[in-house]
Coordinates of C-alpha atoms in Angstrom, one line a residue:
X1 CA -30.4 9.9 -38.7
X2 CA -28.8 12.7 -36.6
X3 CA -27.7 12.6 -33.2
X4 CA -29.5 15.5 -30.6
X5 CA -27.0 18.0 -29.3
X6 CA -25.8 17.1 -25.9
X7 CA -27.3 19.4 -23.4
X8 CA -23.9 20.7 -21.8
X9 CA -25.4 22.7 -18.7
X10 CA -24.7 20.9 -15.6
X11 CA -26.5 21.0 -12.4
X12 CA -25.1 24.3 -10.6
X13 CA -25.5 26.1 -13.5
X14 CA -29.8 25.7 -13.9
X15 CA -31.5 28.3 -12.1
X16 CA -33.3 27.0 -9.0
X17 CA -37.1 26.4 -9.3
X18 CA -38.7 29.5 -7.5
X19 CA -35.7 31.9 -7.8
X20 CA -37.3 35.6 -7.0
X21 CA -36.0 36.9 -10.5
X22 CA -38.1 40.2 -10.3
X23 CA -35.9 41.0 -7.4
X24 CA -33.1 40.8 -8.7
X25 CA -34.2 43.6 -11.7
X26 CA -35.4 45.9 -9.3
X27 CA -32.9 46.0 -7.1
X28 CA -29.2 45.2 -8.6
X29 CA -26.2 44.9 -6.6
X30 CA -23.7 48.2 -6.7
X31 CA -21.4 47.2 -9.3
X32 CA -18.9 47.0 -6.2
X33 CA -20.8 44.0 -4.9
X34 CA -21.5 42.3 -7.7
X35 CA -18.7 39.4 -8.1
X36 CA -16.7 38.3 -10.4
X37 CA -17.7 35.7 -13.2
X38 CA -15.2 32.7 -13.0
X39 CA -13.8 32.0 -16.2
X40 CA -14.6 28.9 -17.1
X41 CA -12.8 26.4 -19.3
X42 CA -14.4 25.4 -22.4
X43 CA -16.3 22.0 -21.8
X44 CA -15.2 19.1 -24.1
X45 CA -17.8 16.9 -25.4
X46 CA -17.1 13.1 -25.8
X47 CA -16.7 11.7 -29.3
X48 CA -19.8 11.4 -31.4
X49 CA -20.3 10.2 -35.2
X50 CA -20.6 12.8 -37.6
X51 CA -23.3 11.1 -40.0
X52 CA -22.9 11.6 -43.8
X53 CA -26.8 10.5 -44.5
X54 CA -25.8 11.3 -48.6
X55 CA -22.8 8.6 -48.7
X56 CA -22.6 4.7 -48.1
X57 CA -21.4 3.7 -44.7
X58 CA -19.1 0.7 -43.9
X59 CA -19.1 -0.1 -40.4
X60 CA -15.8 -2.0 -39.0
X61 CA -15.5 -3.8 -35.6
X62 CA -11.8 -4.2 -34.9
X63 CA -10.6 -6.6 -32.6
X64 CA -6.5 -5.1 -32.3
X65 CA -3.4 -7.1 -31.4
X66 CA -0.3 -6.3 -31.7
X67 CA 0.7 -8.5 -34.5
X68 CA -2.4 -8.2 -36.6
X69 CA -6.1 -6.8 -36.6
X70 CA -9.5 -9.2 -37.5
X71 CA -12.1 -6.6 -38.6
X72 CA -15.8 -7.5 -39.6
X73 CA -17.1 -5.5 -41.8
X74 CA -20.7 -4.1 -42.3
X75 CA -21.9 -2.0 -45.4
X76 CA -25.3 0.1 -44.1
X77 CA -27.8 -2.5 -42.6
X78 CA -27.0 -5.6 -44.4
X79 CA -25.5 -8.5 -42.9
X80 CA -21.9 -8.7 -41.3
X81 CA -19.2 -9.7 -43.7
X82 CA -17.0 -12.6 -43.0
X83 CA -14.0 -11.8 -40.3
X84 CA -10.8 -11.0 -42.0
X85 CA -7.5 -10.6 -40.9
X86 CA -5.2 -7.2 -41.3
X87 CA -1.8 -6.1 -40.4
X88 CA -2.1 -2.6 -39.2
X89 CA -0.7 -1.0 -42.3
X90 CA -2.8 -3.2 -44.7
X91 CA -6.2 -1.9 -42.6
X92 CA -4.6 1.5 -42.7
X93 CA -4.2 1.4 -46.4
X94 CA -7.6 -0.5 -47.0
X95 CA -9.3 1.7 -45.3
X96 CA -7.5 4.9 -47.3
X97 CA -9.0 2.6 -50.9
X98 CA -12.8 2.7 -49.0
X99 CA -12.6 6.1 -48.2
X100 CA -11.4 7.3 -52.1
X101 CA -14.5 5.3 -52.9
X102 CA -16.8 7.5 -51.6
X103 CA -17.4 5.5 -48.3
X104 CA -18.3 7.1 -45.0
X105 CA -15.9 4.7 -42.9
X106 CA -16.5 4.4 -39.0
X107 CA -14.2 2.1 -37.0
X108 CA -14.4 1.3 -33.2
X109 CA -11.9 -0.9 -31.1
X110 CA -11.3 -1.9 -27.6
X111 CA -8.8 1.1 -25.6
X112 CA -5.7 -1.2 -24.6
X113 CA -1.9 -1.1 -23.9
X114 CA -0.6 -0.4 -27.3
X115 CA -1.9 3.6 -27.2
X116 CA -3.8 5.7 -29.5
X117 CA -1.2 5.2 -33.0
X118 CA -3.8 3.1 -34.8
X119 CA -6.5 5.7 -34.0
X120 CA -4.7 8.4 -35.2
X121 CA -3.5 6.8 -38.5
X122 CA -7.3 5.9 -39.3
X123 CA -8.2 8.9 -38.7
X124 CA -5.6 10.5 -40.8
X125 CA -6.7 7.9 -43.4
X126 CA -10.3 9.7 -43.7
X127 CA -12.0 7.4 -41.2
X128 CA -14.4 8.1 -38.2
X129 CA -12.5 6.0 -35.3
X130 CA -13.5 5.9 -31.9
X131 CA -12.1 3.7 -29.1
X132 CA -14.4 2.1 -25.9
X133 CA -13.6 0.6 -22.3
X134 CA -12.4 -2.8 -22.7
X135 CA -15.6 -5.1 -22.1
X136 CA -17.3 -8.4 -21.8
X137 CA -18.7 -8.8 -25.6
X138 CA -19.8 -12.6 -26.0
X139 CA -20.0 -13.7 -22.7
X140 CA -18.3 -16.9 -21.8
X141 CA -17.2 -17.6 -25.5
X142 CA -14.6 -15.3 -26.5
X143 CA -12.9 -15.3 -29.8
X144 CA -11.3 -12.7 -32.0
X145 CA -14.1 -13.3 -34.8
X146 CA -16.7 -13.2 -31.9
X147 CA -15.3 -10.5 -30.7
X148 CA -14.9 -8.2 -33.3
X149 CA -17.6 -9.4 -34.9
X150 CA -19.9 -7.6 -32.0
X151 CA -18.1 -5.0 -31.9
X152 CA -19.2 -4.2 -35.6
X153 CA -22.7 -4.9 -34.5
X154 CA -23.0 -2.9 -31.7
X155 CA -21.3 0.0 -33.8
X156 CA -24.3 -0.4 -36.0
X157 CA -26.8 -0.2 -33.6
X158 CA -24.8 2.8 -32.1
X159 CA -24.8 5.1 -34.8
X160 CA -28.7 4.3 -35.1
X161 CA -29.2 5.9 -32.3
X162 CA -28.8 3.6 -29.5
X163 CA -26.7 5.2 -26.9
X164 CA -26.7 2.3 -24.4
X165 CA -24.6 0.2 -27.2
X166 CA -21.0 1.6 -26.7
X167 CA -19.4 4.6 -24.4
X168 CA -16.8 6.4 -26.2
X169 CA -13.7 7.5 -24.5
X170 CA -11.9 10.5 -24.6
X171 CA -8.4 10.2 -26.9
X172 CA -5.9 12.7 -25.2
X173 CA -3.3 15.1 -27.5
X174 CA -0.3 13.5 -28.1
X175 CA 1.0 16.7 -25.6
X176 CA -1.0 15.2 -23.1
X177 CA 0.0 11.7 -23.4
X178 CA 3.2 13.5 -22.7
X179 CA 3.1 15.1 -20.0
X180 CA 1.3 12.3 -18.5
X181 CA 4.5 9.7 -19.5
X182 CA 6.4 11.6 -17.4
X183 CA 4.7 11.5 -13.9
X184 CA 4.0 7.6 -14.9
X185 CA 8.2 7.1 -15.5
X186 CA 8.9 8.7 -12.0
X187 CA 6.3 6.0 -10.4
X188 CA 8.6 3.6 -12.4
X189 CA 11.7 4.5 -11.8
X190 CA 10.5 4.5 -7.5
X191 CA 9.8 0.6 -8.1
X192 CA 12.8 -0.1 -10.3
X193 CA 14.8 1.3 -7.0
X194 CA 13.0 -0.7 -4.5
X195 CA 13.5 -3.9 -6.3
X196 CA 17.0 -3.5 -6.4
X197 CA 17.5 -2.2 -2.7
X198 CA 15.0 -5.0 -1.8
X199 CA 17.3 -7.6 -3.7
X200 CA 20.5 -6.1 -1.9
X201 CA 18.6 -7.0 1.2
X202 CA 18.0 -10.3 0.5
X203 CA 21.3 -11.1 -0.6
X204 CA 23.2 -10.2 2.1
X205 CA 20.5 -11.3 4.6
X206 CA 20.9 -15.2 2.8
X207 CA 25.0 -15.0 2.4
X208 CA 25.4 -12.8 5.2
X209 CA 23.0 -13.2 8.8
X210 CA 23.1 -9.6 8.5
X211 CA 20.3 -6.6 8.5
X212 CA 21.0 -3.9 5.9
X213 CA 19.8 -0.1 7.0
X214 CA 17.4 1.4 5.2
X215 CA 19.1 3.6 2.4
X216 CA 22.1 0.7 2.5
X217 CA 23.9 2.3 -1.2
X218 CA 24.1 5.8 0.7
X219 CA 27.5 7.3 1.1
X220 CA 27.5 7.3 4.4
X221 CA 26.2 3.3 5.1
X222 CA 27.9 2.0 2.2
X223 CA 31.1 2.9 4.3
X224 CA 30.2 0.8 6.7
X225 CA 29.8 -2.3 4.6
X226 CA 33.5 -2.7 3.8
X227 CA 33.8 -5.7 6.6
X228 CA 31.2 -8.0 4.6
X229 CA 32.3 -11.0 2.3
X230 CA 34.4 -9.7 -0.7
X231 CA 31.8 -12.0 -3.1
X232 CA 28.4 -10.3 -1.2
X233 CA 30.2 -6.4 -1.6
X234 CA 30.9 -7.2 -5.1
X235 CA 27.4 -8.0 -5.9
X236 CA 26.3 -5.1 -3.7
X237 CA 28.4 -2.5 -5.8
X238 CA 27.0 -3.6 -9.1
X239 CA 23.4 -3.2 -7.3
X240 CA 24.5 -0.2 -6.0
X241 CA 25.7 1.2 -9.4
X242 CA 22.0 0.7 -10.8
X243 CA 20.4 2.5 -8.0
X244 CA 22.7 5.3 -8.0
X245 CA 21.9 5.4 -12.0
X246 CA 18.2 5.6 -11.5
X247 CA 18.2 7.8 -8.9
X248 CA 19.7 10.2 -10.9
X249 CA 16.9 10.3 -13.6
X250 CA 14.6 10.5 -11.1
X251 CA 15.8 13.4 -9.1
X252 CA 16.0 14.7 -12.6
X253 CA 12.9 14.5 -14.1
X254 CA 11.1 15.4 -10.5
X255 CA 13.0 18.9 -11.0
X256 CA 11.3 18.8 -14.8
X257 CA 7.9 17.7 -13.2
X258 CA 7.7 20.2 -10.6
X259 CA 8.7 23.3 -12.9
X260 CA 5.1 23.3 -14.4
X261 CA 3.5 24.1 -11.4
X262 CA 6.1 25.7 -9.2
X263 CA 4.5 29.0 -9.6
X264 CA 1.3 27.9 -9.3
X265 CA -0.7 28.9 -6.0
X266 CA -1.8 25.4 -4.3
X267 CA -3.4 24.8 -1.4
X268 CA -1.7 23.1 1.7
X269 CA -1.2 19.7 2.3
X270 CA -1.3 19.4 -1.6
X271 CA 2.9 19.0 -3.0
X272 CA 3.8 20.0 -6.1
X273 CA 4.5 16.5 -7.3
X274 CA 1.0 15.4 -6.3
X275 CA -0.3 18.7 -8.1
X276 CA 1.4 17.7 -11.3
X277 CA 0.6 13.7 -11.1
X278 CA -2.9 14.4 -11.1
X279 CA -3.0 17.0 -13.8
X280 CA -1.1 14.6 -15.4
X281 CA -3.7 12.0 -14.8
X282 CA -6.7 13.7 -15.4
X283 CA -5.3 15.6 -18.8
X284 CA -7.6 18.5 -18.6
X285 CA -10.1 18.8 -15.7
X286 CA -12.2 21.3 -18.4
X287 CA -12.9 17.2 -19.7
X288 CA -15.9 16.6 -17.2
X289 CA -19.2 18.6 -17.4
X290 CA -20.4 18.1 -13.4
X291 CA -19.4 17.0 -10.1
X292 CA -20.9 13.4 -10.8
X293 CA -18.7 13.1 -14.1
X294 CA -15.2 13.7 -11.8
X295 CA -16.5 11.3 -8.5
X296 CA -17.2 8.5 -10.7
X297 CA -13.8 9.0 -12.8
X298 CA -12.4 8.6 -9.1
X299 CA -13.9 4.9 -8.6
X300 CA -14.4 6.1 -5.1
X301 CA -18.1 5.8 -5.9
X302 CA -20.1 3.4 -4.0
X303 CA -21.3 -0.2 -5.6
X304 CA -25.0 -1.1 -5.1
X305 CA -27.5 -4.0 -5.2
X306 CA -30.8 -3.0 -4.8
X307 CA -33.9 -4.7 -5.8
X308 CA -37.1 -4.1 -5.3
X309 CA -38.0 -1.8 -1.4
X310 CA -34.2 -3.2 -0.7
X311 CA -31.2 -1.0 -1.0
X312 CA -27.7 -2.4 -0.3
X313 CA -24.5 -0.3 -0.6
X314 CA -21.5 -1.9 -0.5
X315 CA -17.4 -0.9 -0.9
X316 CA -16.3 1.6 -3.9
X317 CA -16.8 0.0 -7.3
X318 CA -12.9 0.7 -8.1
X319 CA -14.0 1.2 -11.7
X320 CA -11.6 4.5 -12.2
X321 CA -8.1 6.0 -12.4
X322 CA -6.2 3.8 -10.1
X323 CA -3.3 6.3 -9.7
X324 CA -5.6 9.2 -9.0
X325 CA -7.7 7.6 -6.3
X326 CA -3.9 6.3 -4.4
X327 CA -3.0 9.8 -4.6
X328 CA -6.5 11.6 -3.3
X329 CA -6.2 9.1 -0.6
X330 CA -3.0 9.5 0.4
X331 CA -4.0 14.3 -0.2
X332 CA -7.4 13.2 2.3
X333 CA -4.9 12.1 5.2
X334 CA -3.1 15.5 4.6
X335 CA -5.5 17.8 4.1
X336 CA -7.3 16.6 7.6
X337 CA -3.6 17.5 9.1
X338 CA -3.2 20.6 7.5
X339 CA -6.2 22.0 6.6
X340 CA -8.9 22.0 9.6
X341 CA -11.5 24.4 8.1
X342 CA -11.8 22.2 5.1
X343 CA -15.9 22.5 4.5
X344 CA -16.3 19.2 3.1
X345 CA -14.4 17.5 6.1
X346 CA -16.4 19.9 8.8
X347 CA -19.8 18.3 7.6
X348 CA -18.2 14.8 8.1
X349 CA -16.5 15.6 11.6
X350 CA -19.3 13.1 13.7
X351 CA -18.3 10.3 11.3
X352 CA -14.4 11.2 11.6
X353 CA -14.7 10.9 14.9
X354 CA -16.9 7.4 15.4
X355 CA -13.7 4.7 14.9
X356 CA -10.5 3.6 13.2
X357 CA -13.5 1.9 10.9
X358 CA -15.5 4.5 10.0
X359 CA -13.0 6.4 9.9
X360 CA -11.3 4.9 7.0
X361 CA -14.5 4.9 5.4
X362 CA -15.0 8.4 5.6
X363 CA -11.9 8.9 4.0
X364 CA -12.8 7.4 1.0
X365 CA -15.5 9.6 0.7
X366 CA -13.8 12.7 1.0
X367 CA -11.1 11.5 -1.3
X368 CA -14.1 11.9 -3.7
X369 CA -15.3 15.0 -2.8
X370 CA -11.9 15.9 -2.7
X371 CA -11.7 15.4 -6.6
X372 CA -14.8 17.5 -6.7
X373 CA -13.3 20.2 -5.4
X374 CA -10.0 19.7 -6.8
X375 CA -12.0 20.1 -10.4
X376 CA -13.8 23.3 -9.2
X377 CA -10.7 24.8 -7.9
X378 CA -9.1 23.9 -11.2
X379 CA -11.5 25.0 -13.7
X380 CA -12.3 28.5 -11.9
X381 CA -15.2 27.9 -10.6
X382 CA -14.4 28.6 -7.3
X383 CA -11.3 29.5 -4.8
X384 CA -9.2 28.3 -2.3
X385 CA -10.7 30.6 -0.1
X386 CA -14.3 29.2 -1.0
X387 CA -13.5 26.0 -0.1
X388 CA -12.3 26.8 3.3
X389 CA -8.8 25.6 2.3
X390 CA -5.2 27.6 3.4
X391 CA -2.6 28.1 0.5
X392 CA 0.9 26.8 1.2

């Protein structure tokens, strides 16, 4: 059984019902008028089986842990095997033997913390592998056979046909996971600082009575700490040592981060450093195929119960990028600053306007929308000019 080619042409790019197409060839625009075509990044399709309807196909749920693996195994539509339990190089090298068998292997996992090396070595091992959003498989009874043992089944029933059964994610390049460790170590390095200036604050407010200022290790404040307890001061040098320490790497790699986009045009209220997080975040904005693809990859998207003639809407779902829907929050608040003919904010002025409430609310929203048009800036398919937005 094949899969049907996915139909890649979104929404803005169907003609209109009852466009005057006849007018169009009668009367062109001067060559003068006629506008550019934006250049538009090749779309990336999410991962789908390649079926091999001429060899024997073993089917392998993988529940993964960092010590070892339990797979269940299924060989074309019989019954599930028994559970068994693999260290990652022994299912790395199994699966090499099934593959010099003649098999057509197909793995699929949960995506978790320990990254995309067991992927890539089953794939380099001859194997179809493919990784889904972490997920509720059995219900209240969860165990590593249950688990992994549904996994298999609903891989089966996936390459069937049955779409509904799992939702592939996208693996980045190894370039990409990068790029994006970097922006994620700067974020780590900011809390690794406040900790420690947060603990220098506590110890001298418990030994001391005493209110630190604000940026207490600076040159100029630490001079003014030379009258506390000779105990407290020692404890606050070795504090101060650390911070000093991470601040350099910091300040360092934010000189790194912002040379990829420092001669980039941006518009203004946007920094560099949020430029690159989000690019970092996102790994290639040519990944989504419409506008709806990008909002919900926000989780600024609205939840819903509705049954029946009743419709209830309720707060965002929160089911996306954490890090990118802080920072388009944090760009909305800017942006309504520095960038007044924004078009998007225009047709939400009333609502802007009506309350610190629905205010916030309406910033939500246009932190989606603002992803929207972050992704159609991004990907050419419009300008900063089009968008009503002012370059810094």
């Amino acid at each position: 059984m094949t899969f049907k080619t996915l139909n890649t042409t979104s929404h803005e790019d169907k003609p209109k019902k009852g466009a005057s197409e006849p007018i169009a060839a009668i009367a062109p625009a001067p060559p003068a008028l006629q506008p550019k075509a934006a250049v538009l990044l090749p779309r990336q399709p999410l991962p789908t089986p390649v079926l091999q309807p001429e060899r024997s196909a073993l089917k392998l749920g993988l529940d993964v842990h960092l010590e070892f693996i339990m797979a269940v195994a299924q060989r074309d539509h019989a019954s599930a095997q028994a559970p068994r339990k693999f260290t990652p190089e022994q299912l790395v090298v199994q699966v090499r033997k099934w593959v010099s068998q003649g098999l057509a292997v197909y793995c699929v996992g949960e995506s978790c913390g320990f990254g995309f090396v067991l992927h890539r070595q089953l794939v380099a091992a001859g194997a179809q592998s493919f990784l889904i959003t972490p997920m509720a498989l059995n219900g209240k009874r969860k165990t590593d056979k249950l688990d992994a043992r549904a996994l298999c089944v609903r891989l089966s029933r996936w390459l069937d046909g049955n779409r509904d059964e799992l939702s592939p994610i996208r693996i980045p390049t190894l370039a990409e996971q990068h790029r994006r460790e970097g922006t994620r170590r700067r974020q780590f390095l900011a809390r690794e600082i406040r900790c420690l200036a947060n603990r220098g604050h506590g110890q001298v407010a418990e030994y001391c009575h005493l209110k630190l200022a604000h940026r207490w290790w600076g040159a100029r404040n630490w001079k003014k700490l030379a009258g506390l307890d000779p105990w407290v001061l020692g404890v606050l040098e070795k504090l101060r040592d650390l911070i000093v320490a991470l601040e350099g790497q910091r300040q360092q790699l934010e000189v790194e981060l912002v040379a990829r986009v420092k001669d980039q045009p941006r518009p203004k209220g946007l920094g560099d450093l949020t430029l690159v997080t989000l690019d970092g975040e996102v790994c290639d904005w040519g990944r989504f195929y419409n506008r709806k693809q990008i909002g919900s990859y926000t989780g600024c998207c609205p939840g819903e119960h509705s049954s029946g003639g009743k419709r209830l809407v309720g707060s965002i779902d929160r089911m996306g990028n954490g890090r990118v829907r802080a920072l388009l929050v944090e760009a909305v608040w800017r942006f309504l600053l520095w960038q007044p003919n924004w078009k998007a904010a225009q047709r939400m002025k009333v609502k802007l306007a009506d309350g610190s409430s629905m205010r916030k609310k309406t910033v939500i929203a246009l932190a989606r929308q603002l992803a929207v048009d972050l992704w159609r800036w991004r990907t050419g398919r419009c300008t900063l000019t089009d968008l009503g937005w002012v370059a810094a």
